[in-house]
Amino acid sequence: MSESDIAAAFEDGPAFVPYLTAGDPTFESSIEYVEALERGGADVIELGLPFSEPIAEGPTIQQAIVRSLADGMTPVRFFEFVETLAVDVPLVCMTYYNLIYQYGEEEGPRPFVERAAAAGVDGLIVPDLPVEEAQPLRTACDALGVDLIFIVAPTTTDDRLDPLLEHSSGYVYVQARLGVTGARSDVSDHTSHSLDRLKGYDLPAAVGFGISTGEQAGEIVAGGADGIIVGSALVDIVADGYENDLSVEETADRLEAKANELTTGITEQGQPRSERL
Amino acid sequence: MSETFGRYGGQYVPEALMPALEELTDAYQRYVLNNEDGFMDEFRQRLETFGGRPTPLQRAEQLSERYGTEVYLKREDLVHGGAHKLNNALGQVLLAKYMGKERIIAETGAGQHGTATAMAAAHLDMPCEIYMGRTDTNRQRPNVFRMRLNNAEVTPVDIGRGTLKEAISEALRDWAHTVETTHYVIGSVVGPHPFPQLVDAFQAVISAEIRDQLRERTGALPDSVVACAGGGSNAMGTFHHFVDEEPVDLYAIEAGGSSLEVDQARGVAPNSASLTTGTEGVLHGARTRVLQDGHGQIMESHSVSAGLDYAGVGPELAHLVETGRVTPDSVGDDTALAGFHRLSQTEGIIPALETSHAIGWLEEATPEQLGERVVLTVSGRGDKDLETVLEETAERDIPAAPQMNVFSNPTTGGDGNE
Ligand SMILES: Cc1ncc(COP(=O)(O)O)c(C=O)c1O
């Protein structure tokens, strides 16, 4: 299998993978925000396609989802969003299975994946789809050259690890601690244990859940992570701009600055993956 | 063990929860199916001494006369706590204990499952936290007090419309944090495998008793069996032992709310009729029938009854409807309220608003549907609903409703109807 654009983004050193909910708080402003993340050094960008029942999300991203849905975000609009974006880095769509399953006329996940691939989406993360239920989506993703990224949790048992990594492509998402998404000041030591367990596998391991500062990002990279995923800390900036009526420009600048801080934290600690292997 | 019922069921949950579901499946097989360590014996014994089982099967004299058929009521309103919910809650809290868990969480809509879980947790000495939508804490206040009195934490959920759907999502989020030490006592036959089977196993006692009690009384099976259905635990428990008895017709009555029409643009369904009007989708860990818009966003449901106010339904019930074994029907708010008053006046039983939907359905059913012998499960008692019923009745013209002007105060001139 030829290496995907996503996997390639992890080649030259640990990757910075920011997340934003697409369309939060509006379609137009959100485009600016995502583009600011690329200027701030994003190597891959995760875009949330909002679902009404986000069971894996903490309050920060739940509120982002409420704002985006209120502005009229739908799967159809989401793909227009992706097509409107002027960014060069690979894009990952993070959403829940019902939206994938319902899309299009034909039954099953394929119409969604087809449309995603055509729009320029490089990968999918589906937090409510464990490996056990993933075969139809895996098949559609393989057929269309879209990566499917699975999450390794602190509770993932050793015997679940092999099938999980076998199904994963692009990278694996290492959930740094139990619970739902949300920025935290501490990042648990589950992380180093999880990273150790993943050493024998080929896929890059990107750590997420709770990371909010460049310093934390640096520590985790020093601990062996191939990438850092940051969501809620960035969504907090969008929320703050929305609540305090800041201009889109100002919020975009703040996002870019935060992305810079995280990128710097990562690059100061990290060495290219090729040199560590 | 199969994880699906036809095309429904499955395990659509975050990876973090999968090991807990594996552990629970294992415990279900060992303790529930194989009675390891005498688990089922202890469960049955506690259902009897703490829960008040068996409950009576009562011939309803006025209703029998009204409909020209034998109407039997299965009195789950007489289970401790006032609803069938304890059957499941006690089973799961006990199972959590056998599994070595240290803490219990649950969601609740009407507050009946929360109350039952709080009682079972107090009874078995386990700390307990209940998630309840803000709208529901306001409309089911007596149950909030009961849960607090049993020393459970009650955490209101503010997101969305603040009903059962949001409470389940929030309980799942808590579980994702605490899964290593906590058991999530889900309140109906919904959620990921093995919950639908587990809850059904604990509720099946309802139909086991009905079958034996009716056989003893009449030597026969019923022609039809009727149960209200929100998530479907009362319905599955009431149907369980009749599913393989082909001549027995099974009716699951959902909440028709104010209308079966949906507002696609606003994402609102003014009903909770997922079996009758829903489409296949994935919600709260299972593939089932759900109320959703054309994009797959889950709709806000509505019912005057908090316990039926849910956009999904148990996967096994969805399957039994799909295969034609169970006939779904829906009853709107008005008919349910009329049913509430009718049972209260003619039989001296104040039913829960959920149950009132099944009572209301008797009025709309044809004689062919009812047959000569009909069993209806009174899933709960209506004490929790008195405030809602007074308010909702005052807004409508319900023939059977009594005047509440006992409260009117001549000196202030209030009409007392509020
Ligand atoms: C008395 C009563 N009946 C029925 C229900 C509906 O739930 P289910 O369909 O799971 O029985 C509830 C839910 O709270 C209830 O309290």
XYZ file of C-alpha atoms and ligand atoms in Angstrom, chain B residues 84-85 110 112 188 228-234 307-308 352 354 379-380, ligand 1:
34
model
C -41.175 -1.979 36.813
C -37.834 -0.146 36.767
C -39.202 10.243 34.354
C -38.430 6.247 37.918
C -33.983 0.418 29.445
C -46.262 1.142 26.680
C -42.819 1.567 25.143
C -40.252 4.307 25.561
C -36.886 2.596 25.407
C -38.876 -0.617 25.600
C -37.946 -2.358 28.872
C -41.526 -2.626 30.086
C -40.417 8.347 30.488
C -41.479 7.899 26.872
C -47.992 6.681 35.446
C -46.253 6.323 30.473
C -45.736 -0.171 34.322
C -45.900 2.389 37.097
C -43.708 3.871 34.647
C -42.894 3.821 33.402
N -43.329 3.122 32.361
C -42.637 3.060 31.212
C -41.459 3.748 31.041
C -40.779 3.693 29.718
O -39.565 3.013 29.703
P -39.477 1.578 29.040
O -40.017 1.687 27.671
O -38.040 1.228 29.084
O -40.288 0.667 29.864
C -40.943 4.492 32.112
C -39.684 5.223 31.975
O -39.270 5.992 32.768
C -41.690 4.527 33.315
O -41.256 5.247 34.360
